mmCIF file of C-alpha atoms in Angstrom:
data_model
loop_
_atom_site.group_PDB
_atom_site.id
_atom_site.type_symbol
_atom_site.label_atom_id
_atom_site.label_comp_id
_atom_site.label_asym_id
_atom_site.label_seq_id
_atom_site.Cartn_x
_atom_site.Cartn_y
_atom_site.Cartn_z
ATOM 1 C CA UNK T 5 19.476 2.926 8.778
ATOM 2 C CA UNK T 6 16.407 2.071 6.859
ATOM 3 C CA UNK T 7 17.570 -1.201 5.775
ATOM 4 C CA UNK T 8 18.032 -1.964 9.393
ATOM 5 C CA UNK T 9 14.451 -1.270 10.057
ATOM 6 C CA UNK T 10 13.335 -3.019 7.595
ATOM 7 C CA UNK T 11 15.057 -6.373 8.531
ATOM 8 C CA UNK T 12 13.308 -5.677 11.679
ATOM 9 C CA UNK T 13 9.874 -6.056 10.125
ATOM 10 C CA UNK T 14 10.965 -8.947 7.916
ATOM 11 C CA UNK T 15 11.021 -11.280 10.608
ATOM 12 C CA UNK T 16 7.117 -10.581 11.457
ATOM 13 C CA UNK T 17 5.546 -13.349 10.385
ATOM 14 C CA UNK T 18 3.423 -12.258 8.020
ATOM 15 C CA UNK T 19 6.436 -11.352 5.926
ATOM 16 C CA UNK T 20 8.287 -14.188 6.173
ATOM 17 C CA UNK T 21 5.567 -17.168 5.686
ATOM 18 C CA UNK T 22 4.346 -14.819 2.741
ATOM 19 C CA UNK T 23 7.974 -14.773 0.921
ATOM 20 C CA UNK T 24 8.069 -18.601 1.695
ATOM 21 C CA UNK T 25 4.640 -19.135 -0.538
ATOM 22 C CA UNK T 26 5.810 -16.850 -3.010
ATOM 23 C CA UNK T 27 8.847 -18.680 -3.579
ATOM 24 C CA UNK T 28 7.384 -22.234 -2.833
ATOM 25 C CA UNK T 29 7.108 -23.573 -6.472
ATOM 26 C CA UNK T 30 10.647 -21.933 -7.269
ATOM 27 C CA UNK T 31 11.953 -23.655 -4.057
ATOM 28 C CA UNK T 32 10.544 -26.605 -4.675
ATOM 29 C CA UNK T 33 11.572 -26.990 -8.103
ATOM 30 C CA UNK T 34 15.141 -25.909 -7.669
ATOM 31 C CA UNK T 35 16.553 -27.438 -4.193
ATOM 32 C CA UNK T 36 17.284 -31.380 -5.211
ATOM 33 C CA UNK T 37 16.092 -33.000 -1.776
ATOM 34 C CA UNK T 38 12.996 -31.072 -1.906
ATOM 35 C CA UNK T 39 12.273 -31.701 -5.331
ATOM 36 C CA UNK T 40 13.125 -35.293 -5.378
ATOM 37 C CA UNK T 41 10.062 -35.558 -2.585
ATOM 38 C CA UNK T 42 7.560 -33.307 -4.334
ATOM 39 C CA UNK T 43 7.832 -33.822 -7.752
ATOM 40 C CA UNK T 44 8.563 -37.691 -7.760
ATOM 41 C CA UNK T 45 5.845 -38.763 -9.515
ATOM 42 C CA UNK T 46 7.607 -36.361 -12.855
ATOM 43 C CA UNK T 47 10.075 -37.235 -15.074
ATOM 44 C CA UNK T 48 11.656 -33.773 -15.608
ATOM 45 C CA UNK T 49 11.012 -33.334 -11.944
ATOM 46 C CA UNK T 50 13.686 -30.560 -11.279
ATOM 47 C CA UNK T 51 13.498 -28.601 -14.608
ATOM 48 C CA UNK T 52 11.131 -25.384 -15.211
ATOM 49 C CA UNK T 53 9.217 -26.550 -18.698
ATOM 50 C CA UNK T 54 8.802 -23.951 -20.900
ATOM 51 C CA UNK T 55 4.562 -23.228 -19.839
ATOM 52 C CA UNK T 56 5.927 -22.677 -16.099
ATOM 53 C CA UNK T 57 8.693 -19.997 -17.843
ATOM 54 C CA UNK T 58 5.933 -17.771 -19.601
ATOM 55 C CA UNK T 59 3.923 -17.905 -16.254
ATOM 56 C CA UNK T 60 6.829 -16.935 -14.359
ATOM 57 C CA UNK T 61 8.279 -14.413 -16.632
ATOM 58 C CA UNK T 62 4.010 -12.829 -16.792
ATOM 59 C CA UNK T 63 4.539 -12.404 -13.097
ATOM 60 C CA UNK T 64 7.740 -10.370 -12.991
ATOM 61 C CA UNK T 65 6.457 -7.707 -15.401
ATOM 62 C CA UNK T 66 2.874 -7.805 -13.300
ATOM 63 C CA UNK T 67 4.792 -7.090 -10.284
ATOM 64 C CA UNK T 68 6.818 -4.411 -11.656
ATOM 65 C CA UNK T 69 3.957 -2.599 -13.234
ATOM 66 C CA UNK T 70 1.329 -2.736 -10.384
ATOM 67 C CA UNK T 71 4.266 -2.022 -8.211
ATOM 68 C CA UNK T 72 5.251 1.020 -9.540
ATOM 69 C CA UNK T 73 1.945 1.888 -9.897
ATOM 70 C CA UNK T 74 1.011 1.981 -5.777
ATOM 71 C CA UNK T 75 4.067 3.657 -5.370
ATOM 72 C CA UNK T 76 6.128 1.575 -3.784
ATOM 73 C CA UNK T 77 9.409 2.952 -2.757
ATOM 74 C CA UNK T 78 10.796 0.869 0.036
ATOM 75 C CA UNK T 79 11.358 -2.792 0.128
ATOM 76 C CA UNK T 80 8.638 -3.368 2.730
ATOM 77 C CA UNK T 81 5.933 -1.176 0.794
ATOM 78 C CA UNK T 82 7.366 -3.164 -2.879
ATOM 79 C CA UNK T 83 6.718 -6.863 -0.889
ATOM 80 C CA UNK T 84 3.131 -5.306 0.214
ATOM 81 C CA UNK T 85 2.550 -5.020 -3.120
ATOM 82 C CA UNK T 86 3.800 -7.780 -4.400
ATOM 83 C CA UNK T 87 2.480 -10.720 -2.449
ATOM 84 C CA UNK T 88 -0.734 -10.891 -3.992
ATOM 85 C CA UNK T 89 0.628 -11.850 -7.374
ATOM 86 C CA UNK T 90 3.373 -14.074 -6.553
ATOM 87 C CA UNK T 91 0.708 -16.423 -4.488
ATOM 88 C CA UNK T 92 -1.732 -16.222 -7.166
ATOM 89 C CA UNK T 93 1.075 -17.043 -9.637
ATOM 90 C CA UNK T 94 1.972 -19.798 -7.730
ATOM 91 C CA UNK T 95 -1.760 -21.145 -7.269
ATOM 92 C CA UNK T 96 -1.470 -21.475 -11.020
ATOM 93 C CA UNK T 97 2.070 -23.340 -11.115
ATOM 94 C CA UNK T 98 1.065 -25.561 -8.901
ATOM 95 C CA UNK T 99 -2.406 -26.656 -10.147
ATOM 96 C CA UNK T 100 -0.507 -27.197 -13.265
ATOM 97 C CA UNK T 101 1.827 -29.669 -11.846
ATOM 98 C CA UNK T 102 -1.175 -31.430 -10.042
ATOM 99 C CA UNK T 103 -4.327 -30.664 -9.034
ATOM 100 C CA UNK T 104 -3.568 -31.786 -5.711
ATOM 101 C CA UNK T 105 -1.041 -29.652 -4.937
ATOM 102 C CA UNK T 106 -2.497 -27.020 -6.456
ATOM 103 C CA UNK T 107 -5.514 -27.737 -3.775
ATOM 104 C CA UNK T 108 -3.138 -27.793 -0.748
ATOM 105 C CA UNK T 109 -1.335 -24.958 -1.661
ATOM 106 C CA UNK T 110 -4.993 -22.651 -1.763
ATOM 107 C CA UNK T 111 -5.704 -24.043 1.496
ATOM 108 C CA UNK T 112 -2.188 -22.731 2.915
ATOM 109 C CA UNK T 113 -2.873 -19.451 0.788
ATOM 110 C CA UNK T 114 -6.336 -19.390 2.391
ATOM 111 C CA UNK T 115 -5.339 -19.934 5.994
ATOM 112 C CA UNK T 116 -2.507 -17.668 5.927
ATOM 113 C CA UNK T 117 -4.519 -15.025 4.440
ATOM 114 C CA UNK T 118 -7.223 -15.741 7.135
ATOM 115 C CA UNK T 119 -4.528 -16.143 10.547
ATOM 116 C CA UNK T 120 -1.844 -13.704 9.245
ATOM 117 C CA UNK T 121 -3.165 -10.065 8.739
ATOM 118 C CA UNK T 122 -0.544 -7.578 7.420
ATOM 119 C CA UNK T 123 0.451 -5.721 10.281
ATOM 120 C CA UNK T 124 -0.368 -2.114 10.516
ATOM 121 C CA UNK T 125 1.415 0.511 11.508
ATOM 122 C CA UNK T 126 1.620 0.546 15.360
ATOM 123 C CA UNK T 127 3.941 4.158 15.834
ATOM 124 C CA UNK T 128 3.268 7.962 17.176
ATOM 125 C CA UNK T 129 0.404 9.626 15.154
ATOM 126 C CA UNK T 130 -2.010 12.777 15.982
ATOM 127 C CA UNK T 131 -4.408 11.461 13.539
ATOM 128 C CA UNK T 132 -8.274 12.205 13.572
ATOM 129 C CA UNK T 133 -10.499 9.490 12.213
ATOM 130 C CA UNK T 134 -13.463 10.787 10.632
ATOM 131 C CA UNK T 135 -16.478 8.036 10.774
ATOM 132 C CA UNK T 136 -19.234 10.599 8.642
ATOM 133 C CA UNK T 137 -18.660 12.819 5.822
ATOM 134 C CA UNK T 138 -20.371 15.294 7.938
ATOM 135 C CA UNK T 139 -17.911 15.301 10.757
ATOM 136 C CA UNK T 140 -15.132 15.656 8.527
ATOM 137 C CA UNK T 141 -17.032 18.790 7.131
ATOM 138 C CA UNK T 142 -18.148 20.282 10.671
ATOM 139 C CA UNK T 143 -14.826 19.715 12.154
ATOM 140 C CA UNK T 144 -13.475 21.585 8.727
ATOM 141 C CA UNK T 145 -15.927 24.647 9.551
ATOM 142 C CA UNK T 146 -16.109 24.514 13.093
ATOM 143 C CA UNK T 147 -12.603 26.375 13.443
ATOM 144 C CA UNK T 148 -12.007 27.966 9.929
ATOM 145 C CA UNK T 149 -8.532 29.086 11.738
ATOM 146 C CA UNK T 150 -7.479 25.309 11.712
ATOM 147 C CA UNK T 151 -5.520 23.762 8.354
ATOM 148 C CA UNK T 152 -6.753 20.629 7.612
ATOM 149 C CA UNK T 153 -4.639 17.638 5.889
ATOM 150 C CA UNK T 154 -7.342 14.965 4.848
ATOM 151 C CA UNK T 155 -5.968 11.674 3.551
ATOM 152 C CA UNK T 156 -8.903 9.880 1.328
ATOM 153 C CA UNK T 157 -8.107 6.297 1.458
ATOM 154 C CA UNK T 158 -9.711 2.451 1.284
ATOM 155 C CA UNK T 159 -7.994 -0.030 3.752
ATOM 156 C CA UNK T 160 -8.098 -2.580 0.559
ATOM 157 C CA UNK T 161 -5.511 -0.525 -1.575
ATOM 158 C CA UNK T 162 -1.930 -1.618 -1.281
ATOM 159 C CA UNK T 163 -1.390 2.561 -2.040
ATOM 160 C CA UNK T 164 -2.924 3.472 1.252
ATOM 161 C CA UNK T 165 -1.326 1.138 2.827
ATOM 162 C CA UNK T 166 1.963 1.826 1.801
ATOM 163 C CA UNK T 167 1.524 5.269 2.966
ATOM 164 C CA UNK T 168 -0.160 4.919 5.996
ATOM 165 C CA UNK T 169 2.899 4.782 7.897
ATOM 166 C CA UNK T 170 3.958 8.073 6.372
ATOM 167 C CA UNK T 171 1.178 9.897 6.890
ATOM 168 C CA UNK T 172 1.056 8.955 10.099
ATOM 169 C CA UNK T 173 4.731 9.815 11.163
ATOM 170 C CA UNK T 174 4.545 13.234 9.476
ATOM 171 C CA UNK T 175 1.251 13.609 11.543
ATOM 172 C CA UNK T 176 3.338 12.923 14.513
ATOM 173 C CA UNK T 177 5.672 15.400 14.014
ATOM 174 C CA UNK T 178 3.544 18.380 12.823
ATOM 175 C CA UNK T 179 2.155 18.598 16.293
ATOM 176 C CA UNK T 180 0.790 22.347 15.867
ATOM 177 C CA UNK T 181 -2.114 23.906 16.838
ATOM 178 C CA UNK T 182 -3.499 25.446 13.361
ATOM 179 C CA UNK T 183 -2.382 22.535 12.033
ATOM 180 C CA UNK T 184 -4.611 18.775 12.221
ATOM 181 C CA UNK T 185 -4.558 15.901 10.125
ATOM 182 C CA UNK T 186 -7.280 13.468 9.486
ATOM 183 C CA UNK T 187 -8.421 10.091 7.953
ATOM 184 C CA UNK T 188 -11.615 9.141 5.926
ATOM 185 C CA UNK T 189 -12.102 5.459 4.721
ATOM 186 C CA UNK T 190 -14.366 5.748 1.289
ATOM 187 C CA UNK T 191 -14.614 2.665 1.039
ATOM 188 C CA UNK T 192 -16.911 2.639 3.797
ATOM 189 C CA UNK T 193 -18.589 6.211 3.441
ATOM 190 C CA UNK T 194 -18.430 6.700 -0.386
ATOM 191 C CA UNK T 195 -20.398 10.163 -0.012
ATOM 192 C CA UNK T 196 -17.064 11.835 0.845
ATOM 193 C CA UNK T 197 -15.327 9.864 -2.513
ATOM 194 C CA UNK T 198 -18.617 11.411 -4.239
ATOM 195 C CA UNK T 199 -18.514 15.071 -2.538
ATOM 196 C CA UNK T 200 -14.978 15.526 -3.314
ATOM 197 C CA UNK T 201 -15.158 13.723 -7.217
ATOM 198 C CA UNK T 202 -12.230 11.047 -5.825
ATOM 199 C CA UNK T 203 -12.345 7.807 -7.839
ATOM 200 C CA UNK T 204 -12.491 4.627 -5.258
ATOM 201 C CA UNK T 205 -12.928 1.532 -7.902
ATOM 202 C CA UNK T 206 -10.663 -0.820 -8.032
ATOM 203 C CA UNK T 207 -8.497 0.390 -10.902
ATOM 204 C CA UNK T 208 -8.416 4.157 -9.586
ATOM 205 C CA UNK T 209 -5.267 6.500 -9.575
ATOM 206 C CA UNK T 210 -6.322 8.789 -7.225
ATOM 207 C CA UNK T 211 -5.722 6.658 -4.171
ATOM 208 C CA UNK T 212 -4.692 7.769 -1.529
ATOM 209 C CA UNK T 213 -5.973 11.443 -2.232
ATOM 210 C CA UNK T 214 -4.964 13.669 0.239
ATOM 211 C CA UNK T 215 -6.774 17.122 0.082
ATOM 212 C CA UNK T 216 -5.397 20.520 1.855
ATOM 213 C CA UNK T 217 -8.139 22.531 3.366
ATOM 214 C CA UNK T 218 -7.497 26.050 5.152
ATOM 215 C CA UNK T 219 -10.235 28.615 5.950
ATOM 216 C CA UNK T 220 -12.619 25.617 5.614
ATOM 217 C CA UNK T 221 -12.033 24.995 1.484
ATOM 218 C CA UNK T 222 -10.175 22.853 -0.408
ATOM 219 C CA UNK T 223 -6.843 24.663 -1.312
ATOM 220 C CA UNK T 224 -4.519 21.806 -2.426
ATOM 221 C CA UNK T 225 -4.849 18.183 -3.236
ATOM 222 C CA UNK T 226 -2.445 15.033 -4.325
ATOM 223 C CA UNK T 227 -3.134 13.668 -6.840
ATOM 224 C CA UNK T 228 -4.626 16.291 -9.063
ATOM 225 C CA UNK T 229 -5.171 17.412 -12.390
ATOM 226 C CA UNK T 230 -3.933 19.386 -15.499
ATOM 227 C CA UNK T 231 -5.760 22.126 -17.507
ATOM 228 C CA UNK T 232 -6.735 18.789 -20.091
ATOM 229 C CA UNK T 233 -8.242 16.962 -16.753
ATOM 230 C CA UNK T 234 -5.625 14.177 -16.851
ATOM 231 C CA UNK T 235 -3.997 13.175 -13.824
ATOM 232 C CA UNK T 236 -1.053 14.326 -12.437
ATOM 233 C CA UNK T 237 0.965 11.236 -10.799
ATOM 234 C CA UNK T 238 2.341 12.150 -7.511
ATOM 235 C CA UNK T 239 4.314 9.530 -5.640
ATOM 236 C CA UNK T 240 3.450 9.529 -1.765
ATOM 237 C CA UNK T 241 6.889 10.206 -0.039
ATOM 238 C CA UNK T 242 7.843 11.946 3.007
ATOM 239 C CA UNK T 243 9.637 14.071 1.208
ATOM 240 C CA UNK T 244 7.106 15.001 -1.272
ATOM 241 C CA UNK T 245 4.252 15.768 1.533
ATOM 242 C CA UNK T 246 7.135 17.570 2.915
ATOM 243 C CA UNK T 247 7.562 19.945 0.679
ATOM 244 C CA UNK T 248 4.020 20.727 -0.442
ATOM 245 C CA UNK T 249 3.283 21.329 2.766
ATOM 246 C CA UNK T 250 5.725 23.743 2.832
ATOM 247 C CA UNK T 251 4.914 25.272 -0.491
ATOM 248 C CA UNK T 252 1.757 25.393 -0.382
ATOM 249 C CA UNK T 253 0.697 26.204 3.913
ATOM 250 C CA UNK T 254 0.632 30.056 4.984
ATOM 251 C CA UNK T 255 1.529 30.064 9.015
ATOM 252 C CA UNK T 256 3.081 31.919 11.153
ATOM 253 C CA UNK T 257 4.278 28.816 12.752
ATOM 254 C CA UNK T 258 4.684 26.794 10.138
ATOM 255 C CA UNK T 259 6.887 29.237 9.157
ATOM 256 C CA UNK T 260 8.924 29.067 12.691
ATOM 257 C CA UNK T 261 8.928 25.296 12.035
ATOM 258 C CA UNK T 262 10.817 25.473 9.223
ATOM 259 C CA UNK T 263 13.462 27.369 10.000
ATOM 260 C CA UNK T 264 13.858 25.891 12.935
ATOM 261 C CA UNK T 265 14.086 22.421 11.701
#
């Protein structure tokens, strides 16, 4: 069933006009009509040369790196990901062709980028948003009865956006009372990246961070660290917040949950 939902997001249009430019230099090159009209103006019009081959070849192993990297487990999330490089790959491939083209096609990735938002997630969630670090830390102390899950993220990172739609469906359905779930955005208050020593540049590994707090401290957090200080890598599934939470929350009702579900 998750391929079917999937398909159902596809044809968004953000999804589809991005795998269009992605594949627009590919296209072009490789259906003869098109071709014919594009490349004219070449004499090995409808043949990838041997420069366009390394670019193209670079690309795949970017995309599988960095992909793998933000986690992507899902063919929506590994697109997400994915879109960046393929456009700027084909910025390249096409100003090598002609400058001209190369032109147009920025201006399409431009106005695309500009009209066509990625769409967020738009389901169920009991999420609080936290706009200070200090209401994330009085609304941690003001009921030290209360478990908090805290999910450190930056709206820029293709990791938090992949599992924003996680966190907030497992927010959804751990409707308890001892048990909230919240949202900080360090890229806009960086104290809380600074209070709680998370790494926010643009090459970190520790985004998302999501940090368990119960009886107002920091109990448990994803990723985390060894006894050497290296990083741990933890993959942001459902299943895998599932299953710390259950590891690693004492409640009474938590405990009900579970063995009722």
């Amino acid at each position: 069933m998750v391929w079917k939902k999937d398909l159902k997001v596809l044809l968004k249009p953000y999804y589809w006009v991005n795998i269009l430019l992605s594949l627009s230099f590919i296209f072009a090159k490789k259906i003869p009509y098109i071709c014919d009209f594009v490349f004219s103006f070449l004499e090995s019009k409808c043949e990838i040369d041997s420069r366009e081959s390394e670019i193209l070849f670079f690309l795949m192993i970017v995309i599988m790196i960095r992909t793998r990297k933000a986690g992507s487990v899902t063919m929506i999330s590994y697109l997400s990901s994915s879109f960046m490089y393929t456009k700027i790959a084909n910025v390249i491939l096409w100003f090598y062709v002609d400058f001209r083209m190369g032109t147009i096609y920025l201006i399409i990735f431009t106005l695309v980028g500009l009209l066509l938002p990625e769409p967020t997630y738009s389901g169920p969630e009991n999420i609080v948003y936290f706009r200070t670090l200090n209401a994330l830390d009085d609304e941690i102390e003001r009921d030290k009865r209360v478990t908090w899950l805290v999910c450190f993220y930056t709206a820029w990172n293709p990791s938090c956006v992949n599992f924003a739609p996680v966190f907030a469906q497992i927010s959804a359905e751990y409707d308890l009372d001892n048990l909230k779930f919240g949202k900080i955005d360090i890229g806009r208050y960086p104290e809380a990246a600074e209070k709680y020593a998370i790494n926010d540049s643009s090459i970190s590994k520790q985004l998302p961070t999501i940090i368990l707090f119960q009886n107002g401290k920091p109990v448990m957090r994803r990723p985390t660290f060894d006894t050497k200080n290296n990083l741990i890598k933890f993959v942001f599934t459902e299943v895998g917040i599932h299953n710390d939470l259950k590891n690693n929350i004492q409640s009474p009702i938590l405990s009900l949950f579970y063995q009722g579900s």
